Amino acid sequence: MLTLNPEQRDAVVHGDGPLLVLAGAGSGKTRVLTARVARLIENGVPPDRILAVTFTNKAAGEMRERIGDLLGQSTRGLWVGTFHSIAARLLRVEAIHTTRDRSFTIYDEDDSIRALKDVMEAAGFDAKRWSPKAVRNRISGAKNQLIGPSDYSPAPFDLISGIVAEVYPGYQKILTRRNAYDFDDLLFEAVRLLEDPEGVGGHYADRFLHVLVDEYQDTNHAQYRMVRALASAHRNLCVVGDDDQSIYAWRGADVRNILDFERDFEGAHVVRLEQNYRSTGAILEVANAVIECNVDRKPKRLRTDREHGDPIRIVRCGDERREASWVAGEIENARGRYGYEDFAILYRTNAQSRAFEEAFRRAGIPYRIVGGVPFYDRREIKDVLSYLRLAVNPADDAAFQRAIGWPRRGVGQVSLEKLAAAAAAADESFFATAARAREIEGMSKKAARGLFEFATGIEAVRSVLADITAREALEKCVATFALATALAEEEDGADRLDNVSELFATAASFDRDEVDDAAPEATDLELYLQTVALRSDLDDADFDGEAVTLMTLHNAKGLEFPVVFLAGMEEGLFPLSRAIESEGGLEEERRLFYVGVTRAMDRLSLTHADRRWRAGMESHSASSSFLDELPETHVEHTLGGGVRSRGGYAGGGSSYGRRSSRGSEREGGYGSAARRGGNGARGSRLDFSGSDPSPAAPGGSSFSWHREAGRKSPASGDGELEYDYADSQEPVELRAGTRVIHPLFGPGEIVTISGVGRDAKAEIDFDEVGRKKVMVAYAGLRPS
DNA sequence: TTCCCTCGTATTTTT
DNA sequence: TACGAGGGAA
């Protein structure tokens, strides 16, 4: 059933001992990794003694799914997860051996920058002069190198490193006091735990007979040490990667990890996968030529059995609008031979998506953007989640600050500073201090009242937390603090309400059993928050549905598309001028180019514009120096329109070859495989409806729900909403005319019902927010 | 304390 | 361009 070439087979059947798989782009590395795990299980290795580590949740989910498919049985017990989620699991299970307790919060970049800013200002550094972000990046880099606050020494003549040395200890102290880890701490502390000779590390090393790591070229030092510790007892470590696709060095990834593997793990067996199953001969020739310009790499050369195919096109355009409309035109021309979902536009910077969005909208081409502003980074989502975070972890002062500030409740910056001072004096959390705000000297009456009521509300949520699901907790917060009402009153409240409604959907569909590396002791809500914190936009990206995909090159790694456009091939933009300032930066940019080229299966076009609006200015740039490195024999030059000067190139039109067989024996990279369940389009801005919620919905042809006998008190003076929960479970019919209460939108009357089962939608005329369509499965409707 | 407006700046980014 | 921070007015 599963056919493997000899090299792939070699990697799959390799027995004990370290194994390095150097897997070129499109060479079937995912297939090797999954087949290897499946074979281990078939040969009797218990699933719970195998650990597979990936970089994204999405990759983890897909690996698990594929292994299950291969085995035809459950993969229960198998540990598959990202470095960060596995570290989080470890830290939760072994919380007593750490400096945090089990309900710790995970700080994202934003949270940690805010915390750091507080520390910097307290230490007398002007946040305008010294960017907290830059300082955070330095701390992040140090943590990735496993350099703790006491080990950090500033470099001479490096002012920022001097600041780091001064604030790093304070920053770490604040995180500990707030019972929080930042992303890097998760790895740092996990390594500490695993490498402690007195500690529990030995238990885990003994436990895992086999450890497998995907995308090994992207590991940083902390991740390397984590892997090394986990595999130390049995030495059955299999790593898969491609040094040519290392594109995260700027973020601490150390390509030496893969280059030095044979030295680090003596006796390692090495397998090279150089047979590409994805691209045409022409595309592969170009890819090889690109990457051979790099000096610092292991020599290798991809080959393919596919036809030579069409030449790669280089398209010169006048500006970014012409670039986008040229691409739109090409897509329309090639329709029929390809579906919209077969096209991808890849660019270096997110800002480039804009011109394409406009062009596609004009042309009526459906598209999806992967990345951009992630769903969970939206202001209203973070605001609402901060209530949950605070309820779970009252020591989380960052969550407190966020929640207290929205909705406005008479507690401004001045009061907050007084509170902070009082909290520091008493060595308490903001939350604990807020409950006795009245006693704080100089606190205004109004502020004290606001603080007290806020603390009381959080306490009320906390008191029921142990017994409720993530969704119920969310509902409770929204109800207690009238968050929906506050949102509805805002200027662009409608969109924001919709987003929060979407958040309800994610919470409703959250199932701890789908968290691959759930710590058994964690509560539903803790796991939900962890999942949210460690989720990337990419994980939610929905590649189903007829739409052209737009994303950055970084996000495209691991994916493949029949027709690819690499846009913005201009010097300064790609290679990005900022990126090439650092050492090895140009080679990393070139690897990124290589990643882009190797995404294409059949057709590849590289576009560049003479003029482009960047940061509010028109910039003029020469075409990318990367274009000069391509072998002329496989390249064709075309004019995309709008070019002002004479010259340029002639010829070229759009001459698409016959559509190649899609889905034959080529291996699907992550992402082209069908997704399980998926929660629709959350992360990505989707201008094309693709929402397809999956969890079971109540009712089949006749709708009913379980009555919770909730009663809403009529809106009081300032629009407070309040719910009384009781437990009667009487099924109630749902049809047009029924009065219902939506947890977010309040009371309303059903206008129409459409769809059945999980797809059932109700159109409801809400008293406060007007007419809206909601998914019955998620809405959490109650009878009125 | 809050709101509104203006000014300035930044642009890659798995977790 | 577009967003956030900061300053000033009500």
GROMACS .gro file of N, CA and C in nm, chain A residues 380-519:
model
  420
  380GLU      N    1  -1.010   4.248   2.082
  380GLU     CA    2  -1.127   4.202   2.159
  380GLU      C    3  -1.110   4.058   2.208
  381ILE      N    4  -1.040   3.977   2.129
  381ILE     CA    5  -1.018   3.839   2.170
  381ILE      C    6  -0.926   3.834   2.291
  382LYS      N    7  -0.818   3.913   2.283
  382LYS     CA    8  -0.727   3.917   2.396
  382LYS      C    9  -0.795   3.972   2.520
  383ASP      N   10  -0.879   4.074   2.500
  383ASP     CA   11  -0.950   4.132   2.613
  383ASP      C   12  -1.036   4.027   2.681
  384VAL      N   13  -1.115   3.956   2.603
  384VAL     CA   14  -1.205   3.858   2.662
  384VAL      C   15  -1.125   3.745   2.727
  385LEU      N   16  -1.020   3.701   2.657
  385LEU     CA   17  -0.941   3.592   2.713
  385LEU      C   18  -0.870   3.632   2.842
  386SER      N   19  -0.840   3.760   2.854
  386SER     CA   20  -0.768   3.802   2.975
  386SER      C   21  -0.853   3.777   3.100
  387TYR      N   22  -0.983   3.783   3.086
  387TYR     CA   23  -1.070   3.750   3.201
  387TYR      C   24  -1.054   3.603   3.239
  388LEU      N   25  -1.051   3.517   3.138
  388LEU     CA   26  -1.033   3.375   3.166
  388LEU      C   27  -0.897   3.349   3.230
  389ARG      N   28  -0.797   3.416   3.173
  389ARG     CA   29  -0.662   3.395   3.225
  389ARG      C   30  -0.652   3.435   3.370
  390LEU      N   31  -0.711   3.549   3.399
  390LEU     CA   32  -0.704   3.598   3.536
  390LEU      C   33  -0.779   3.504   3.630
  391ALA      N   34  -0.892   3.453   3.584
  391ALA     CA   35  -0.969   3.362   3.668
  391ALA      C   36  -0.888   3.235   3.699
  392VAL      N   37  -0.819   3.185   3.598
  392VAL     CA   38  -0.740   3.064   3.619
  392VAL      C   39  -0.617   3.093   3.704
  393ASN      N   40  -0.552   3.203   3.674
  393ASN     CA   41  -0.427   3.237   3.741
  393ASN      C   42  -0.432   3.379   3.793
  394PRO      N   43  -0.484   3.396   3.916
  394PRO     CA   44  -0.503   3.531   3.969
  394PRO      C   45  -0.373   3.606   3.989
  395ALA      N   46  -0.261   3.538   3.983
  395ALA     CA   47  -0.132   3.607   3.997
  395ALA      C   48  -0.091   3.676   3.868
  396ASP      N   49  -0.165   3.653   3.762
  396ASP     CA   50  -0.128   3.707   3.631
  396ASP      C   51  -0.164   3.855   3.620
  397ASP      N   52  -0.071   3.939   3.662
  397ASP     CA   53  -0.097   4.083   3.664
  397ASP      C   54  -0.117   4.141   3.524
  398ALA      N   55  -0.058   4.078   3.425
  398ALA     CA   56  -0.077   4.128   3.288
  398ALA      C   57  -0.222   4.110   3.247
  399ALA      N   58  -0.277   3.995   3.278
  399ALA     CA   59  -0.418   3.970   3.248
  399ALA      C   60  -0.504   4.068   3.327
  400PHE      N   61  -0.466   4.094   3.449
  400PHE     CA   62  -0.541   4.189   3.532
  400PHE      C   63  -0.543   4.326   3.466
  401GLN      N   64  -0.427   4.372   3.426
  401GLN     CA   65  -0.419   4.506   3.366
  401GLN      C   66  -0.504   4.516   3.243
  402ARG      N   67  -0.503   4.411   3.164
  402ARG     CA   68  -0.578   4.412   3.040
  402ARG      C   69  -0.728   4.413   3.069
  403ALA      N   70  -0.768   4.327   3.160
  403ALA     CA   71  -0.911   4.312   3.189
  403ALA      C   72  -0.967   4.435   3.261
  404ILE      N   73  -0.890   4.491   3.350
  404ILE     CA   74  -0.941   4.605   3.427
  404ILE      C   75  -0.960   4.726   3.336
  405GLY      N   76  -0.881   4.731   3.230
  405GLY     CA   77  -0.886   4.845   3.140
  405GLY      C   78  -0.999   4.841   3.040
  406TRP      N   79  -1.061   4.726   3.028
  406TRP     CA   80  -1.172   4.714   2.932
  406TRP      C   81  -1.274   4.616   2.985
  407PRO      N   82  -1.402   4.648   2.992
  407PRO     CA   83  -1.458   4.781   2.962
  407PRO      C   84  -1.416   4.883   3.069
  408ARG      N   85  -1.425   5.009   3.034
  408ARG     CA   86  -1.386   5.115   3.126
  408ARG      C   87  -1.472   5.109   3.253
  409ARG      N   88  -1.406   5.120   3.365
  409ARG     CA   89  -1.482   5.113   3.490
  409ARG      C   90  -1.427   5.210   3.591
  410GLY      N   91  -1.379   5.322   3.542
  410GLY     CA   92  -1.335   5.426   3.634
  410GLY      C   93  -1.199   5.401   3.696
  411VAL      N   94  -1.129   5.304   3.646
  411VAL     CA   95  -0.995   5.278   3.696
  411VAL      C   96  -0.896   5.313   3.586
  412GLY      N   97  -0.833   5.424   3.598
  412GLY     CA   98  -0.740   5.470   3.497
  412GLY      C   99  -0.597   5.443   3.535
  413GLN      N  100  -0.509   5.506   3.461
  413GLN     CA  101  -0.367   5.480   3.481
  413GLN      C  102  -0.321   5.519   3.621
  414VAL      N  103  -0.373   5.632   3.668
  414VAL     CA  104  -0.331   5.681   3.800
  414VAL      C  105  -0.367   5.580   3.909
  415SER      N  106  -0.492   5.534   3.906
  415SER     CA  107  -0.536   5.438   4.007
  415SER      C  108  -0.458   5.308   3.996
  416LEU      N  109  -0.430   5.271   3.872
  416LEU     CA  110  -0.360   5.146   3.851
  416LEU      C  111  -0.218   5.153   3.909
  417GLU      N  112  -0.156   5.270   3.895
  417GLU     CA  113  -0.023   5.286   3.951
  417GLU      C  114  -0.025   5.278   4.102
  418LYS      N  115  -0.129   5.335   4.161
  418LYS     CA  116  -0.143   5.326   4.307
  418LYS      C  117  -0.161   5.181   4.349
  419LEU      N  118  -0.243   5.112   4.271
  419LEU     CA  119  -0.266   4.971   4.300
  419LEU      C  120  -0.136   4.893   4.290
  420ALA      N  121  -0.060   4.920   4.184
  420ALA     CA  122   0.065   4.848   4.162
  420ALA      C  123   0.161   4.872   4.278
  421ALA      N  124   0.165   4.997   4.323
  421ALA     CA  125   0.254   5.030   4.435
  421ALA      C  126   0.213   4.954   4.561
  422ALA      N  127   0.083   4.954   4.587
  422ALA     CA  128   0.032   4.884   4.706
  422ALA      C  129   0.058   4.734   4.696
  423ALA      N  130   0.041   4.680   4.575
  423ALA     CA  131   0.062   4.537   4.555
  423ALA      C  132   0.209   4.502   4.580
  424ALA      N  133   0.297   4.587   4.527
  424ALA     CA  134   0.440   4.562   4.545
  424ALA      C  135   0.478   4.568   4.691
  425ALA      N  136   0.420   4.667   4.762
  425ALA     CA  137   0.452   4.683   4.904
  425ALA      C  138   0.410   4.561   4.985
  426ALA      N  139   0.296   4.505   4.948
  426ALA     CA  140   0.243   4.392   5.024
  426ALA      C  141   0.289   4.258   4.965
  427ASP      N  142   0.365   4.267   4.856
  427ASP     CA  143   0.409   4.147   4.786
  427ASP      C  144   0.290   4.058   4.749
  428GLU      N  145   0.193   4.121   4.690
  428GLU     CA  146   0.072   4.050   4.650
  428GLU      C  147   0.046   4.072   4.502
  429SER      N  148  -0.045   3.996   4.448
  429SER     CA  149  -0.087   4.018   4.311
  429SER      C  150  -0.180   4.139   4.307
  430PHE      N  151  -0.193   4.197   4.186
  430PHE     CA  152  -0.288   4.306   4.168
  430PHE      C  153  -0.426   4.262   4.211
  431PHE      N  154  -0.458   4.140   4.176
  431PHE     CA  155  -0.591   4.087   4.205
  431PHE      C  156  -0.619   4.085   4.355
  432ALA      N  157  -0.525   4.033   4.430
  432ALA     CA  158  -0.543   4.025   4.575
  432ALA      C  159  -0.554   4.165   4.634
  433THR      N  160  -0.476   4.256   4.580
  433THR     CA  161  -0.477   4.392   4.632
  433THR      C  162  -0.608   4.464   4.596
  434ALA      N  163  -0.660   4.435   4.479
  434ALA     CA  164  -0.782   4.503   4.433
  434ALA      C  165  -0.899   4.480   4.528
  435ALA      N  166  -0.903   4.363   4.589
  435ALA     CA  167  -1.014   4.331   4.677
  435ALA      C  168  -1.018   4.424   4.799
  436ARG      N  169  -0.903   4.476   4.834
  436ARG     CA  170  -0.902   4.569   4.948
  436ARG      C  171  -0.860   4.709   4.901
  437ALA      N  172  -0.909   4.745   4.783
  437ALA     CA  173  -0.869   4.872   4.722
  437ALA      C  174  -0.904   4.992   4.809
  438ARG      N  175  -1.012   4.980   4.885
  438ARG     CA  176  -1.056   5.091   4.968
  438ARG      C  177  -0.953   5.133   5.071
  439GLU      N  178  -0.873   5.035   5.113
  439GLU     CA  179  -0.775   5.066   5.217
  439GLU      C  180  -0.652   5.138   5.162
  440ILE      N  181  -0.640   5.138   5.029
  440ILE     CA  182  -0.520   5.198   4.972
  440ILE      C  183  -0.527   5.350   4.983
  441GLU      N  184  -0.419   5.408   5.032
  441GLU     CA  185  -0.416   5.550   5.056
  441GLU      C  186  -0.422   5.626   4.925
  442GLY      N  187  -0.506   5.725   4.920
  442GLY     CA  188  -0.513   5.810   4.803
  442GLY      C  189  -0.595   5.754   4.689
  443MET      N  190  -0.650   5.635   4.706
  443MET     CA  191  -0.731   5.577   4.600
  443MET      C  192  -0.868   5.645   4.598
  444SER      N  193  -0.906   5.691   4.481
  444SER     CA  194  -1.035   5.759   4.474
  444SER      C  195  -1.147   5.660   4.501
  445LYS      N  196  -1.258   5.714   4.546
  445LYS     CA  197  -1.370   5.630   4.583
  445LYS      C  198  -1.420   5.550   4.463
  446LYS      N  199  -1.426   5.622   4.351
  446LYS     CA  200  -1.477   5.561   4.230
  446LYS      C  201  -1.388   5.444   4.185
  447ALA      N  202  -1.258   5.470   4.187
  447ALA     CA  203  -1.164   5.367   4.145
  447ALA      C  204  -1.168   5.247   4.239
  448ALA      N  205  -1.176   5.277   4.368
  448ALA     CA  206  -1.180   5.170   4.467
  448ALA      C  207  -1.301   5.081   4.444
  449ARG      N  208  -1.410   5.146   4.414
  449ARG     CA  209  -1.533   5.072   4.388
  449ARG      C  210  -1.517   4.984   4.263
  450GLY      N  211  -1.463   5.044   4.158
  450GLY     CA  212  -1.442   4.969   4.034
  450GLY      C  213  -1.353   4.848   4.057
  451LEU      N  214  -1.246   4.869   4.131
  451LEU     CA  215  -1.153   4.760   4.158
  451LEU      C  216  -1.219   4.651   4.240
  452PHE      N  217  -1.292   4.694   4.341
  452PHE     CA  218  -1.355   4.597   4.430
  452PHE      C  219  -1.458   4.513   4.354
  453GLU      N  220  -1.538   4.580   4.274
  453GLU     CA  221  -1.641   4.506   4.199
  453GLU      C  222  -1.578   4.412   4.099
  454PHE      N  223  -1.470   4.459   4.038
  454PHE     CA  224  -1.400   4.375   3.942
  454PHE      C  225  -1.346   4.249   4.012
  455ALA      N  226  -1.282   4.269   4.124
  455ALA     CA  227  -1.226   4.155   4.197
  455ALA      C  228  -1.335   4.058   4.242
  456THR      N  229  -1.448   4.115   4.285
  456THR     CA  230  -1.559   4.032   4.327
  456THR      C  231  -1.610   3.946   4.210
  457GLY      N  232  -1.621   4.010   4.094
  457GLY     CA  233  -1.666   3.938   3.976
  457GLY      C  234  -1.573   3.824   3.939
  458ILE      N  235  -1.443   3.851   3.941
  458ILE     CA  236  -1.346   3.746   3.909
  458ILE      C  237  -1.356   3.634   4.010
  459GLU      N  238  -1.373   3.672   4.136
  459GLU     CA  239  -1.384   3.570   4.241
  459GLU      C  240  -1.507   3.482   4.216
  460ALA      N  241  -1.615   3.546   4.171
  460ALA     CA  242  -1.737   3.470   4.142
  460ALA      C  243  -1.712   3.369   4.031
  461VAL      N  244  -1.638   3.409   3.929
  461VAL     CA  245  -1.605   3.317   3.821
  461VAL      C  246  -1.518   3.205   3.876
  462ARG      N  247  -1.420   3.244   3.955
  462ARG     CA  248  -1.327   3.145   4.011
  462ARG      C  249  -1.400   3.037   4.092
  463SER      N  250  -1.502   3.078   4.161
  463SER     CA  251  -1.568   2.985   4.253
  463SER      C  252  -1.636   2.870   4.178
  464VAL      N  253  -1.670   2.891   4.052
  464VAL     CA  254  -1.738   2.784   3.979
  464VAL      C  255  -1.646   2.716   3.877
  465LEU      N  256  -1.523   2.763   3.870
  465LEU     CA  257  -1.432   2.719   3.765
  465LEU      C  258  -1.409   2.568   3.761
  466ALA      N  259  -1.400   2.510   3.876
  466ALA     CA  260  -1.362   2.368   3.882
  466ALA      C  261  -1.463   2.278   3.813
  467ASP      N  262  -1.589   2.323   3.806
  467ASP     CA  263  -1.692   2.232   3.759
  467ASP      C  264  -1.739   2.260   3.617
  468ILE      N  265  -1.680   2.357   3.550
  468ILE     CA  266  -1.739   2.394   3.421
  468ILE      C  267  -1.639   2.381   3.306
  469THR      N  268  -1.695   2.375   3.186
  469THR     CA  269  -1.612   2.364   3.067
  469THR      C  270  -1.555   2.500   3.029
  470ALA      N  271  -1.467   2.499   2.930
  470ALA     CA  272  -1.407   2.623   2.883
  470ALA      C  273  -1.514   2.718   2.832
  471ARG      N  274  -1.609   2.663   2.760
  471ARG     CA  275  -1.712   2.749   2.705
  471ARG      C  276  -1.799   2.810   2.814
  472GLU      N  277  -1.831   2.729   2.912
  472GLU     CA  278  -1.913   2.781   3.021
  472GLU      C  279  -1.840   2.892   3.097
  473ALA      N  280  -1.709   2.872   3.111
  473ALA     CA  281  -1.631   2.975   3.179
  473ALA      C  282  -1.633   3.105   3.100
  474LEU      N  283  -1.622   3.092   2.970
  474LEU     CA  284  -1.628   3.208   2.883
  474LEU      C  285  -1.762   3.279   2.897
  475GLU      N  286  -1.867   3.200   2.896
  475GLU     CA  287  -2.001   3.255   2.910
  475GLU      C  288  -2.017   3.328   3.042
  476LYS      N  289  -1.964   3.265   3.142
  476LYS     CA  290  -1.974   3.322   3.276
  476LYS      C  291  -1.905   3.459   3.281
  477CYS      N  292  -1.789   3.468   3.220
  477CYS     CA  293  -1.717   3.596   3.218
  477CYS      C  294  -1.795   3.702   3.140
  478VAL      N  295  -1.842   3.663   3.024
  478VAL     CA  296  -1.916   3.757   2.940
  478VAL      C  297  -2.039   3.808   3.015
  479ALA      N  298  -2.105   3.715   3.084
  479ALA     CA  299  -2.227   3.753   3.156
  479ALA      C  300  -2.194   3.840   3.277
  480THR      N  301  -2.097   3.798   3.355
  480THR     CA  302  -2.065   3.869   3.478
  480THR      C  303  -2.020   4.012   3.453
  481PHE      N  304  -1.944   4.031   3.345
  481PHE     CA  305  -1.887   4.164   3.322
  481PHE      C  306  -1.954   4.239   3.206
  482ALA      N  307  -2.064   4.184   3.159
  482ALA     CA  308  -2.139   4.252   3.051
  482ALA      C  309  -2.049   4.286   2.934
  483LEU      N  310  -1.966   4.193   2.896
  483LEU     CA  311  -1.868   4.220   2.791
  483LEU      C  312  -1.933   4.239   2.655
  484ALA      N  313  -2.037   4.162   2.630
  484ALA     CA  314  -2.102   4.174   2.499
  484ALA      C  315  -2.165   4.311   2.483
  485THR      N  316  -2.227   4.358   2.589
  485THR     CA  317  -2.289   4.490   2.585
  485THR      C  318  -2.183   4.597   2.559
  486ALA      N  319  -2.071   4.582   2.627
  486ALA     CA  320  -1.964   4.679   2.611
  486ALA      C  321  -1.913   4.680   2.467
  487LEU      N  322  -1.901   4.564   2.413
  487LEU     CA  323  -1.852   4.551   2.276
  487LEU      C  324  -1.951   4.611   2.178
  488ALA      N  325  -2.078   4.579   2.202
  488ALA     CA  326  -2.183   4.624   2.109
  488ALA      C  327  -2.188   4.776   2.104
  489GLU      N  328  -2.146   4.841   2.212
  489GLU     CA  329  -2.154   4.987   2.215
  489GLU      C  330  -2.037   5.053   2.144
  490GLU      N  331  -1.938   4.974   2.107
  490GLU     CA  332  -1.822   5.033   2.042
  490GLU      C  333  -1.850   5.062   1.895
  491GLU      N  334  -1.765   5.145   1.842
  491GLU     CA  335  -1.785   5.190   1.705
  491GLU      C  336  -1.795   5.075   1.605
  492ASP      N  337  -1.689   4.994   1.602
  492ASP     CA  338  -1.691   4.881   1.509
  492ASP      C  339  -1.725   4.753   1.585
  493GLY      N  340  -1.819   4.768   1.676
  493GLY     CA  341  -1.854   4.657   1.764
  493GLY      C  342  -1.908   4.535   1.692
  494ALA      N  343  -1.975   4.556   1.580
  494ALA     CA  344  -2.038   4.444   1.511
  494ALA      C  345  -1.936   4.338   1.471
  495ASP      N  346  -1.826   4.383   1.408
  495ASP     CA  347  -1.722   4.289   1.368
  495ASP      C  348  -1.658   4.222   1.489
  496ARG      N  349  -1.639   4.303   1.589
  496ARG     CA  350  -1.574   4.251   1.708
  496ARG      C  351  -1.664   4.148   1.778
  497LEU      N  352  -1.791   4.177   1.780
  497LEU     CA  353  -1.885   4.081   1.836
  497LEU      C  354  -1.880   3.950   1.760
  498ASP      N  355  -1.872   3.962   1.628
  498ASP     CA  356  -1.864   3.842   1.548
  498ASP      C  357  -1.740   3.761   1.583
  499ASN      N  358  -1.630   3.830   1.604
  499ASN     CA  359  -1.508   3.760   1.641
  499ASN      C  360  -1.521   3.689   1.774
  500VAL      N  361  -1.583   3.758   1.870
  500VAL     CA  362  -1.600   3.696   2.000
  500VAL      C  363  -1.695   3.577   1.989
  501SER      N  364  -1.791   3.592   1.901
  501SER     CA  365  -1.882   3.480   1.876
  501SER      C  366  -1.804   3.360   1.823
  502GLU      N  367  -1.708   3.391   1.737
  502GLU     CA  368  -1.621   3.287   1.683
  502GLU      C  369  -1.538   3.222   1.794
  503LEU      N  370  -1.498   3.305   1.889
  503LEU     CA  371  -1.423   3.254   2.003
  503LEU      C  372  -1.509   3.154   2.082
  504PHE      N  373  -1.636   3.187   2.094
  504PHE     CA  374  -1.727   3.094   2.160
  504PHE      C  375  -1.728   2.960   2.088
  505ALA      N  376  -1.726   2.968   1.956
  505ALA     CA  377  -1.727   2.846   1.878
  505ALA      C  378  -1.603   2.762   1.907
  506THR      N  379  -1.489   2.828   1.917
  506THR     CA  380  -1.367   2.751   1.944
  506THR      C  381  -1.372   2.689   2.083
  507ALA      N  382  -1.426   2.763   2.176
  507ALA     CA  383  -1.434   2.710   2.312
  507ALA      C  384  -1.534   2.596   2.319
  508ALA      N  385  -1.643   2.613   2.245
  508ALA     CA  386  -1.747   2.510   2.248
  508ALA      C  387  -1.696   2.380   2.188
  509SER      N  388  -1.613   2.393   2.085
  509SER     CA  389  -1.567   2.272   2.017
  509SER      C  390  -1.440   2.218   2.080
  510PHE      N  391  -1.393   2.287   2.183
  510PHE     CA  392  -1.269   2.243   2.243
  510PHE      C  393  -1.290   2.110   2.316
  511ASP      N  394  -1.203   2.019   2.287
  511ASP     CA  395  -1.216   1.886   2.343
  511ASP      C  396  -1.079   1.843   2.393
  512ARG      N  397  -1.067   1.823   2.520
  512ARG     CA  398  -0.936   1.793   2.575
  512ARG      C  399  -0.876   1.667   2.515
  513ASP      N  400  -0.962   1.579   2.464
  513ASP     CA  401  -0.910   1.457   2.407
  513ASP      C  402  -0.836   1.483   2.277
  514GLU      N  403  -0.859   1.601   2.220
  514GLU     CA  404  -0.788   1.631   2.096
  514GLU      C  405  -0.656   1.702   2.122
  515VAL      N  406  -0.631   1.735   2.247
  515VAL     CA  407  -0.502   1.791   2.281
  515VAL      C  408  -0.407   1.674   2.294
  516ASP      N  409  -0.315   1.666   2.201
  516ASP     CA  410  -0.230   1.547   2.193
  516ASP      C  411  -0.148   1.526   2.318
  517ASP      N  412  -0.109   1.635   2.378
  517ASP     CA  413  -0.020   1.619   2.490
  517ASP      C  414  -0.080   1.682   2.615
  518ALA      N  415  -0.204   1.648   2.639
  518ALA     CA  416  -0.272   1.699   2.757
  518ALA      C  417  -0.211   1.639   2.882
  519ALA      N  418  -0.180   1.726   2.976
  519ALA     CA  419  -0.139   1.675   3.107
  519ALA      C  420  -0.266   1.631   3.178
   0.00000   0.00000   0.00000
